[in-house]
Each structure stands twice: as structure tokens, then as C-alpha cells.
Amino acid sequence: MKYLIYIVAFCLLACSADEPKVDIPEIYPGSFDLKYPENNKACQGGSVINDFQSKLNLMWGSSNNSSLYKINIKNLRDDSNLIFESATNTKEVTLKHGEPYAWKVTAEVPESSSSLTSKEWRFYLAGLGEVSYAPFPPELISPRPSDVVDLNSNDEVLLNWSCDDPDNDIKGYRIYMDTTDATKLIDSFDATQNHIVIAVVATAETKYFWKVVAYDTQGNTASSGIYSFSTNL
């Protein structure tokens, strides 16, 4: 009887060892785009609920195979973040109006732990009676935070940034740079372009802090964050 049990157990192990492993195919989310609010535009489609807040319906394209979306909304003025979830390609959110925002959506496939994140769009949520909108905070392109850069033959470093305005009336920029906290104004000029590169004199082997303030024809202003970089010998 004992030998019979051993034989049966051996046969079961042999059969299970011979069974081929079934590979479960990886399921990926399909591509999709953001739809509303439009990129770099003032959004007037919110429903005002009080003196400070409005409800807004975010919309994006459906992603094949995805059953969960995570929405990230960043207030560009104070850098605060809000995260929401939705099982469909729309989400109603409550936001403080009169503020600039950036948003993006991540489509997820929980069965395979795969995900795909959209491009990031910006919008300005119009407040009560607003007819003029401040520029979006300038995006500092280079030097990036903690970059170490070479000076050119004129002992200069190139500062590169971009800026958009919901009503396209940018008038100019103020540039601040120093070795402590980016409070020293080093240049100010009128320019309507959205992408700017300028050269400024710097010292080798020095750490700098810089920021850019954009202003429009109505006197509205918007400030970038402060970045730091160092110069090579």
C-alpha cells in the first residue's frame, strides 16, 4: 500500500512538471489625449459655487484597456497638488478660481500594473468678473536645477525660458539672479516672444540662484520658481 502511494505521488509530480506554463499577455493602456480645459487657455466654463471656488468638468479621450484614471492637478501659483480618480474619461473637480493650473492624467490597467501618462496641459480658471488674465508662470528651461554649466568665451551663461499667456498679451520680462536668493534684478526688457534666451555675465566656480517674472500689457505678473546652478572653472 505504501509503494502504491509513492507511485501515485510520483506520477502526479511528473505530470505537473510536464505541464507547460501559460504566459499571461501584458495588457497596456491605449494612447489618449487631454481635451478640456484647452491647453494654455483661460477656462470660463467653470460653475461658480462661492466667492472662491468653482466646479469644473475635466475631459480626456478614452484609453483602450484602461479601467482607472488618476488625475493630477497642480496649482502653479503655490505648487499645491490635488489627485483624483475616475473610472471614466471625465471628472468633476472643485478648484479655487482665479488661479493657473497644470494637469495630466494617468491611465492604468490594474490587471497588469501598466500605465500611461498624458502630456501636461495648463489652464487658467477664470474668476468672478475677470476680463484680463496674468501670464502663466515662466518655465525655466536651462540651466536646470543643480546644473553645472560652462561659461562662454565672454564669461557669460545662457538663461533659457518659455512663457505663455491665456490672452496673449505678454509685454516683457524681469530677470533676477544672485548668489543667495534670486532677489537682485539684473535685467528687464519688453518682449512679446514666448521663448527667450539671453546671455548674462557670471563668475566661474560660483553657485547662482535665478528666476523670471513675466508681465503683460495690463500690469499682471507671474513669477517662475527659483532654480539654482553652478558654473565650472
PDB file of C-alpha atoms in Angstrom:
ATOM      1  CA  MET A   1       0.000   0.000   0.000  1.00  0.00           C
ATOM      2  CA  LYS A   2       2.870   2.375   0.852  1.00  0.00           C
ATOM      3  CA  TYR A   3       4.517   1.711  -2.532  1.00  0.00           C
ATOM      4  CA  LEU A   4       1.249   2.485  -4.312  1.00  0.00           C
ATOM      5  CA  ILE A   5       1.033   5.899  -2.611  1.00  0.00           C
ATOM      6  CA  TYR A   6       4.634   6.685  -3.652  1.00  0.00           C
ATOM      7  CA  ILE A   7       3.899   5.712  -7.264  1.00  0.00           C
ATOM      8  CA  VAL A   8       0.736   7.858  -7.414  1.00  0.00           C
ATOM      9  CA  ALA A   9       2.552  10.852  -5.898  1.00  0.00           C
ATOM     10  CA  PHE A  10       5.444  10.463  -8.344  1.00  0.00           C
ATOM     11  CA  CYS A  11       3.041  10.330 -11.296  1.00  0.00           C
ATOM     12  CA  LEU A  12       1.265  13.480 -10.139  1.00  0.00           C
ATOM     13  CA  LEU A  13       4.548  15.373  -9.770  1.00  0.00           C
ATOM     14  CA  ALA A  14       5.754  14.188 -13.173  1.00  0.00           C
ATOM     15  CA  CYS A  15       2.520  15.258 -14.843  1.00  0.00           C
ATOM     16  CA  SER A  16       2.549  18.697 -13.206  1.00  0.00           C
ATOM     17  CA  ALA A  17       6.197  19.192 -14.183  1.00  0.00           C
ATOM     18  CA  ASP A  18       5.382  18.420 -17.817  1.00  0.00           C
ATOM     19  CA  GLU A  19       2.519  20.914 -17.985  1.00  0.00           C
ATOM     20  CA  PRO A  20       3.591  23.992 -20.000  1.00  0.00           C
ATOM     21  CA  LYS A  21       3.457  27.367 -18.267  1.00  0.00           C
ATOM     22  CA  VAL A  22       0.809  29.660 -19.644  1.00  0.00           C
ATOM     23  CA  ASP A  23       2.138  33.190 -20.150  1.00  0.00           C
ATOM     24  CA  ILE A  24      -0.467  35.828 -19.479  1.00  0.00           C
ATOM     25  CA  PRO A  25      -0.009  38.561 -22.096  1.00  0.00           C
ATOM     26  CA  GLU A  26       0.814  42.027 -20.780  1.00  0.00           C
ATOM     27  CA  ILE A  27      -2.064  44.431 -21.310  1.00  0.00           C
ATOM     28  CA  TYR A  28      -1.129  48.049 -21.966  1.00  0.00           C
ATOM     29  CA  PRO A  29      -3.307  51.160 -21.940  1.00  0.00           C
ATOM     30  CA  GLY A  30      -4.027  52.747 -25.311  1.00  0.00           C
ATOM     31  CA  SER A  31      -2.880  56.246 -26.182  1.00  0.00           C
ATOM     32  CA  PHE A  32      -5.173  59.175 -25.386  1.00  0.00           C
ATOM     33  CA  ASP A  33      -5.186  62.972 -25.294  1.00  0.00           C
ATOM     34  CA  LEU A  34      -6.455  65.632 -22.935  1.00  0.00           C
ATOM     35  CA  LYS A  35      -9.493  67.523 -24.237  1.00  0.00           C
ATOM     36  CA  TYR A  36     -10.795  70.127 -21.783  1.00  0.00           C
ATOM     37  CA  PRO A  37      -9.810  72.633 -20.446  1.00  0.00           C
ATOM     38  CA  GLU A  38      -7.779  73.590 -23.518  1.00  0.00           C
ATOM     39  CA  ASN A  39      -4.025  73.982 -23.235  1.00  0.00           C
ATOM     40  CA  ASN A  40      -2.686  77.446 -22.336  1.00  0.00           C
ATOM     41  CA  LYS A  41      -6.162  78.982 -22.384  1.00  0.00           C
ATOM     42  CA  ALA A  42      -8.391  80.772 -19.910  1.00  0.00           C
ATOM     43  CA  CYS A  43     -11.205  78.455 -18.856  1.00  0.00           C
ATOM     44  CA  GLN A  44     -14.535  80.191 -18.361  1.00  0.00           C
ATOM     45  CA  GLY A  45     -16.588  77.017 -18.277  1.00  0.00           C
ATOM     46  CA  GLY A  46     -16.499  76.513 -14.521  1.00  0.00           C
ATOM     47  CA  SER A  47     -19.634  76.707 -12.379  1.00  0.00           C
ATOM     48  CA  VAL A  48     -19.107  79.229  -9.577  1.00  0.00           C
ATOM     49  CA  ILE A  49     -20.121  77.832  -6.194  1.00  0.00           C
ATOM     50  CA  ASN A  50     -18.900  80.689  -3.959  1.00  0.00           C
ATOM     51  CA  ASP A  51     -16.574  83.706  -3.953  1.00  0.00           C
ATOM     52  CA  PHE A  52     -13.501  81.484  -4.024  1.00  0.00           C
ATOM     53  CA  GLN A  53     -14.296  78.211  -5.786  1.00  0.00           C
ATOM     54  CA  SER A  54     -15.744  76.834  -8.987  1.00  0.00           C
ATOM     55  CA  LYS A  55     -16.671  73.356 -10.187  1.00  0.00           C
ATOM     56  CA  LEU A  56     -15.033  72.248 -13.413  1.00  0.00           C
ATOM     57  CA  ASN A  57     -15.572  69.179 -15.569  1.00  0.00           C
ATOM     58  CA  LEU A  58     -12.244  67.797 -16.844  1.00  0.00           C
ATOM     59  CA  MET A  59     -12.383  65.676 -20.018  1.00  0.00           C
ATOM     60  CA  TRP A  60      -9.924  63.482 -21.887  1.00  0.00           C
ATOM     61  CA  GLY A  61     -10.018  60.751 -24.500  1.00  0.00           C
ATOM     62  CA  SER A  62     -10.693  57.147 -23.507  1.00  0.00           C
ATOM     63  CA  SER A  63      -7.717  54.812 -23.257  1.00  0.00           C
ATOM     64  CA  ASN A  64      -8.245  51.261 -24.546  1.00  0.00           C
ATOM     65  CA  ASN A  65      -7.884  48.545 -21.870  1.00  0.00           C
ATOM     66  CA  SER A  66      -7.878  51.120 -19.047  1.00  0.00           C
ATOM     67  CA  SER A  67     -10.407  50.934 -16.238  1.00  0.00           C
ATOM     68  CA  LEU A  68      -8.904  53.545 -13.923  1.00  0.00           C
ATOM     69  CA  TYR A  69      -7.663  57.091 -14.443  1.00  0.00           C
ATOM     70  CA  LYS A  70      -5.664  59.179 -11.984  1.00  0.00           C
ATOM     71  CA  ILE A  71      -5.848  62.938 -12.422  1.00  0.00           C
ATOM     72  CA  ASN A  72      -3.096  65.188 -11.079  1.00  0.00           C
ATOM     73  CA  ILE A  73      -3.807  68.927 -10.834  1.00  0.00           C
ATOM     74  CA  LYS A  74      -1.115  71.373  -9.752  1.00  0.00           C
ATOM     75  CA  ASN A  75      -1.729  74.965  -8.713  1.00  0.00           C
ATOM     76  CA  LEU A  76       1.087  76.844 -10.465  1.00  0.00           C
ATOM     77  CA  ARG A  77       0.939  79.749  -8.029  1.00  0.00           C
ATOM     78  CA  ASP A  78       1.510  77.851  -4.776  1.00  0.00           C
ATOM     79  CA  ASP A  79       2.732  74.445  -6.109  1.00  0.00           C
ATOM     80  CA  SER A  80      -0.019  72.549  -4.265  1.00  0.00           C
ATOM     81  CA  ASN A  81      -1.214  69.266  -5.803  1.00  0.00           C
ATOM     82  CA  LEU A  82      -4.598  67.578  -5.954  1.00  0.00           C
ATOM     83  CA  ILE A  83      -5.073  63.952  -7.033  1.00  0.00           C
ATOM     84  CA  PHE A  84      -8.385  62.436  -8.124  1.00  0.00           C
ATOM     85  CA  GLU A  85      -9.512  59.079  -9.523  1.00  0.00           C
ATOM     86  CA  SER A  86     -12.138  58.256 -12.113  1.00  0.00           C
ATOM     87  CA  ALA A  87     -13.432  55.113 -13.811  1.00  0.00           C
ATOM     88  CA  THR A  88     -14.496  57.151 -16.865  1.00  0.00           C
ATOM     89  CA  ASN A  89     -12.843  59.761 -19.073  1.00  0.00           C
ATOM     90  CA  THR A  90     -14.310  62.722 -17.193  1.00  0.00           C
ATOM     91  CA  LYS A  91     -14.075  64.098 -13.672  1.00  0.00           C
ATOM     92  CA  GLU A  92     -15.810  66.985 -11.921  1.00  0.00           C
ATOM     93  CA  VAL A  93     -13.462  68.805  -9.541  1.00  0.00           C
ATOM     94  CA  THR A  94     -13.737  71.827  -7.266  1.00  0.00           C
ATOM     95  CA  LEU A  95     -10.895  74.333  -7.603  1.00  0.00           C
ATOM     96  CA  LYS A  96     -10.059  77.822  -6.438  1.00  0.00           C
ATOM     97  CA  HIS A  97     -10.822  80.158  -9.315  1.00  0.00           C
ATOM     98  CA  GLY A  98      -8.567  82.991 -10.427  1.00  0.00           C
ATOM     99  CA  GLU A  99      -5.596  80.619 -10.412  1.00  0.00           C
ATOM    100  CA  PRO A 100      -3.317  78.989 -13.042  1.00  0.00           C
ATOM    101  CA  TYR A 101      -3.173  75.192 -13.119  1.00  0.00           C
ATOM    102  CA  ALA A 102      -1.309  72.346 -14.786  1.00  0.00           C
ATOM    103  CA  TRP A 103      -2.965  68.945 -15.172  1.00  0.00           C
ATOM    104  CA  LYS A 104      -2.264  65.487 -16.523  1.00  0.00           C
ATOM    105  CA  VAL A 105      -3.974  62.103 -16.485  1.00  0.00           C
ATOM    106  CA  THR A 106      -2.531  58.633 -15.976  1.00  0.00           C
ATOM    107  CA  ALA A 107      -4.471  55.708 -17.483  1.00  0.00           C
ATOM    108  CA  GLU A 108      -3.985  52.448 -15.592  1.00  0.00           C
ATOM    109  CA  VAL A 109      -4.643  48.761 -16.260  1.00  0.00           C
ATOM    110  CA  PRO A 110      -4.884  47.253 -12.759  1.00  0.00           C
ATOM    111  CA  GLU A 111      -4.760  43.675 -14.093  1.00  0.00           C
ATOM    112  CA  SER A 112      -1.229  44.163 -15.425  1.00  0.00           C
ATOM    113  CA  SER A 113       0.032  47.105 -13.333  1.00  0.00           C
ATOM    114  CA  SER A 114       0.826  49.018 -16.552  1.00  0.00           C
ATOM    115  CA  SER A 115       0.090  52.705 -17.011  1.00  0.00           C
ATOM    116  CA  LEU A 116       0.401  55.587 -19.467  1.00  0.00           C
ATOM    117  CA  THR A 117       0.552  59.302 -18.598  1.00  0.00           C
ATOM    118  CA  SER A 118      -0.714  62.054 -20.883  1.00  0.00           C
ATOM    119  CA  LYS A 119       1.111  65.238 -21.757  1.00  0.00           C
ATOM    120  CA  GLU A 120       0.744  68.030 -19.208  1.00  0.00           C
ATOM    121  CA  TRP A 121      -1.576  70.895 -20.118  1.00  0.00           C
ATOM    122  CA  ARG A 122      -2.040  74.290 -18.482  1.00  0.00           C
ATOM    123  CA  PHE A 123      -5.161  76.395 -17.993  1.00  0.00           C
ATOM    124  CA  TYR A 124      -6.284  79.450 -16.074  1.00  0.00           C
ATOM    125  CA  LEU A 125      -9.554  79.037 -14.189  1.00  0.00           C
ATOM    126  CA  ALA A 126     -11.295  82.382 -14.625  1.00  0.00           C
ATOM    127  CA  GLY A 127     -12.657  84.068 -11.533  1.00  0.00           C
ATOM    128  CA  LEU A 128     -15.720  86.220 -10.999  1.00  0.00           C
ATOM    129  CA  GLY A 129     -15.823  89.103 -13.489  1.00  0.00           C
ATOM    130  CA  GLU A 130     -12.241  88.584 -14.693  1.00  0.00           C
ATOM    131  CA  VAL A 131     -11.544  90.000 -18.137  1.00  0.00           C
ATOM    132  CA  SER A 132      -7.729  90.054 -18.028  1.00  0.00           C
ATOM    133  CA  TYR A 133      -5.526  87.155 -17.063  1.00  0.00           C
ATOM    134  CA  ALA A 134      -1.982  87.024 -15.737  1.00  0.00           C
ATOM    135  CA  PRO A 135       0.649  85.112 -17.729  1.00  0.00           C
ATOM    136  CA  PHE A 136       1.355  81.542 -16.740  1.00  0.00           C
ATOM    137  CA  PRO A 137       4.447  81.293 -14.520  1.00  0.00           C
ATOM    138  CA  PRO A 138       7.521  81.197 -16.800  1.00  0.00           C
ATOM    139  CA  GLU A 139       9.038  77.737 -17.275  1.00  0.00           C
ATOM    140  CA  LEU A 140      12.796  77.819 -16.698  1.00  0.00           C
ATOM    141  CA  ILE A 141      14.338  75.543 -19.333  1.00  0.00           C
ATOM    142  CA  SER A 142      18.051  75.921 -18.676  1.00  0.00           C
ATOM    143  CA  PRO A 143      20.080  75.886 -16.604  1.00  0.00           C
ATOM    144  CA  ARG A 144      18.060  73.206 -14.820  1.00  0.00           C
ATOM    145  CA  PRO A 145      18.158  72.903 -11.019  1.00  0.00           C
ATOM    146  CA  SER A 146      21.635  71.968  -9.769  1.00  0.00           C
ATOM    147  CA  ASP A 147      23.138  72.050 -13.294  1.00  0.00           C
ATOM    148  CA  VAL A 148      26.856  72.728 -13.606  1.00  0.00           C
ATOM    149  CA  VAL A 149      27.435  74.868 -16.693  1.00  0.00           C
ATOM    150  CA  ASP A 150      30.392  76.215 -18.665  1.00  0.00           C
ATOM    151  CA  LEU A 151      30.841  79.917 -19.273  1.00  0.00           C
ATOM    152  CA  ASN A 152      31.262  81.009 -22.877  1.00  0.00           C
ATOM    153  CA  SER A 153      34.265  82.972 -24.174  1.00  0.00           C
ATOM    154  CA  ASN A 154      32.717  86.196 -22.842  1.00  0.00           C
ATOM    155  CA  ASP A 155      32.306  84.776 -19.315  1.00  0.00           C
ATOM    156  CA  GLU A 156      28.565  84.507 -19.850  1.00  0.00           C
ATOM    157  CA  VAL A 157      25.923  81.879 -19.127  1.00  0.00           C
ATOM    158  CA  LEU A 158      22.787  81.418 -21.243  1.00  0.00           C
ATOM    159  CA  LEU A 159      19.411  81.672 -19.484  1.00  0.00           C
ATOM    160  CA  ASN A 160      16.578  79.997 -21.367  1.00  0.00           C
ATOM    161  CA  TRP A 161      12.853  80.062 -20.541  1.00  0.00           C
ATOM    162  CA  SER A 162       9.378  79.966 -22.069  1.00  0.00           C
ATOM    163  CA  CYS A 163       6.106  81.596 -21.046  1.00  0.00           C
ATOM    164  CA  ASP A 164       2.504  81.550 -22.263  1.00  0.00           C
ATOM    165  CA  ASP A 165      -0.369  83.909 -21.554  1.00  0.00           C
ATOM    166  CA  PRO A 166      -4.085  82.999 -21.652  1.00  0.00           C
ATOM    167  CA  ASP A 167      -4.976  86.200 -23.545  1.00  0.00           C
ATOM    168  CA  ASN A 168      -1.674  86.518 -25.453  1.00  0.00           C
ATOM    169  CA  ASP A 169      -0.661  89.956 -24.187  1.00  0.00           C
ATOM    170  CA  ILE A 170       2.789  89.337 -22.686  1.00  0.00           C
ATOM    171  CA  LYS A 171       4.730  92.589 -22.624  1.00  0.00           C
ATOM    172  CA  GLY A 172       8.103  91.659 -21.164  1.00  0.00           C
ATOM    173  CA  TYR A 173      10.254  90.017 -18.519  1.00  0.00           C
ATOM    174  CA  ARG A 174      12.305  90.805 -15.424  1.00  0.00           C
ATOM    175  CA  ILE A 175      15.271  88.563 -14.626  1.00  0.00           C
ATOM    176  CA  TYR A 176      16.613  88.134 -11.115  1.00  0.00           C
ATOM    177  CA  MET A 177      19.919  86.392 -10.339  1.00  0.00           C
ATOM    178  CA  ASP A 178      22.403  86.405  -7.479  1.00  0.00           C
ATOM    179  CA  THR A 179      24.355  84.072  -5.216  1.00  0.00           C
ATOM    180  CA  THR A 180      21.816  83.969  -2.363  1.00  0.00           C
ATOM    181  CA  ASP A 181      18.071  84.077  -3.131  1.00  0.00           C
ATOM    182  CA  ALA A 182      17.365  85.460  -6.630  1.00  0.00           C
ATOM    183  CA  THR A 183      16.174  88.854  -5.390  1.00  0.00           C
ATOM    184  CA  LYS A 184      18.644  91.002  -7.380  1.00  0.00           C
ATOM    185  CA  LEU A 185      17.194  92.409 -10.602  1.00  0.00           C
ATOM    186  CA  ILE A 186      19.828  92.016 -13.335  1.00  0.00           C
ATOM    187  CA  ASP A 187      17.755  92.767 -16.435  1.00  0.00           C
ATOM    188  CA  SER A 188      14.321  93.936 -17.537  1.00  0.00           C
ATOM    189  CA  PHE A 189      13.042  94.324 -21.080  1.00  0.00           C
ATOM    190  CA  ASP A 190       9.911  94.387 -23.202  1.00  0.00           C
ATOM    191  CA  ALA A 191       9.447  91.314 -25.399  1.00  0.00           C
ATOM    192  CA  THR A 192       6.335  89.639 -26.720  1.00  0.00           C
ATOM    193  CA  GLN A 193       8.012  86.338 -27.574  1.00  0.00           C
ATOM    194  CA  ASN A 194       7.062  83.217 -25.632  1.00  0.00           C
ATOM    195  CA  HIS A 195      10.556  81.707 -25.792  1.00  0.00           C
ATOM    196  CA  ILE A 196      13.574  83.724 -24.661  1.00  0.00           C
ATOM    197  CA  VAL A 197      17.327  83.072 -24.444  1.00  0.00           C
ATOM    198  CA  ILE A 198      19.668  85.717 -23.026  1.00  0.00           C
ATOM    199  CA  ALA A 199      23.336  85.792 -22.040  1.00  0.00           C
ATOM    200  CA  VAL A 200      24.366  87.169 -18.644  1.00  0.00           C
ATOM    201  CA  VAL A 201      27.814  87.663 -17.173  1.00  0.00           C
ATOM    202  CA  ALA A 202      28.763  85.187 -14.432  1.00  0.00           C
ATOM    203  CA  THR A 203      31.798  84.161 -12.385  1.00  0.00           C
ATOM    204  CA  ALA A 204      33.491  80.759 -12.605  1.00  0.00           C
ATOM    205  CA  GLU A 205      33.093  78.286  -9.742  1.00  0.00           C
ATOM    206  CA  THR A 206      30.080  80.088  -8.302  1.00  0.00           C
ATOM    207  CA  LYS A 207      26.597  78.954  -7.321  1.00  0.00           C
ATOM    208  CA  TYR A 208      23.744  81.125  -8.594  1.00  0.00           C
ATOM    209  CA  PHE A 209      20.004  81.395  -7.990  1.00  0.00           C
ATOM    210  CA  TRP A 210      17.673  82.768 -10.681  1.00  0.00           C
ATOM    211  CA  LYS A 211      14.034  83.403 -11.521  1.00  0.00           C
ATOM    212  CA  VAL A 212      11.983  85.192 -14.187  1.00  0.00           C
ATOM    213  CA  VAL A 213       8.918  87.411 -13.753  1.00  0.00           C
ATOM    214  CA  ALA A 214       6.651  87.911 -16.774  1.00  0.00           C
ATOM    215  CA  TYR A 215       4.380  90.950 -17.094  1.00  0.00           C
ATOM    216  CA  ASP A 216       1.592  91.736 -19.545  1.00  0.00           C
ATOM    217  CA  THR A 217       0.048  94.879 -21.046  1.00  0.00           C
ATOM    218  CA  GLN A 218      -2.494  95.091 -18.199  1.00  0.00           C
ATOM    219  CA  GLY A 219       0.148  95.051 -15.463  1.00  0.00           C
ATOM    220  CA  ASN A 220      -0.474  91.432 -14.440  1.00  0.00           C
ATOM    221  CA  THR A 221       2.640  89.497 -13.398  1.00  0.00           C
ATOM    222  CA  ALA A 222       3.656  85.879 -12.853  1.00  0.00           C
ATOM    223  CA  SER A 223       6.857  84.541 -11.324  1.00  0.00           C
ATOM    224  CA  SER A 224       8.705  81.323 -12.024  1.00  0.00           C
ATOM    225  CA  GLY A 225      10.117  79.222  -9.255  1.00  0.00           C
ATOM    226  CA  ILE A 226      13.721  79.763  -8.178  1.00  0.00           C
ATOM    227  CA  TYR A 227      16.357  77.494  -9.755  1.00  0.00           C
ATOM    228  CA  SER A 228      19.990  77.173  -8.779  1.00  0.00           C
ATOM    229  CA  PHE A 229      23.026  76.268 -10.891  1.00  0.00           C
ATOM    230  CA  SER A 230      26.793  76.348 -10.590  1.00  0.00           C
ATOM    231  CA  THR A 231      29.499  77.428 -13.001  1.00  0.00           C
ATOM    232  CA  ASN A 232      32.590  75.442 -13.912  1.00  0.00           C
ATOM    233  CA  LEU A 233      36.148  76.695 -13.608  1.00  0.00           C
TER     234      LEU A 233
END
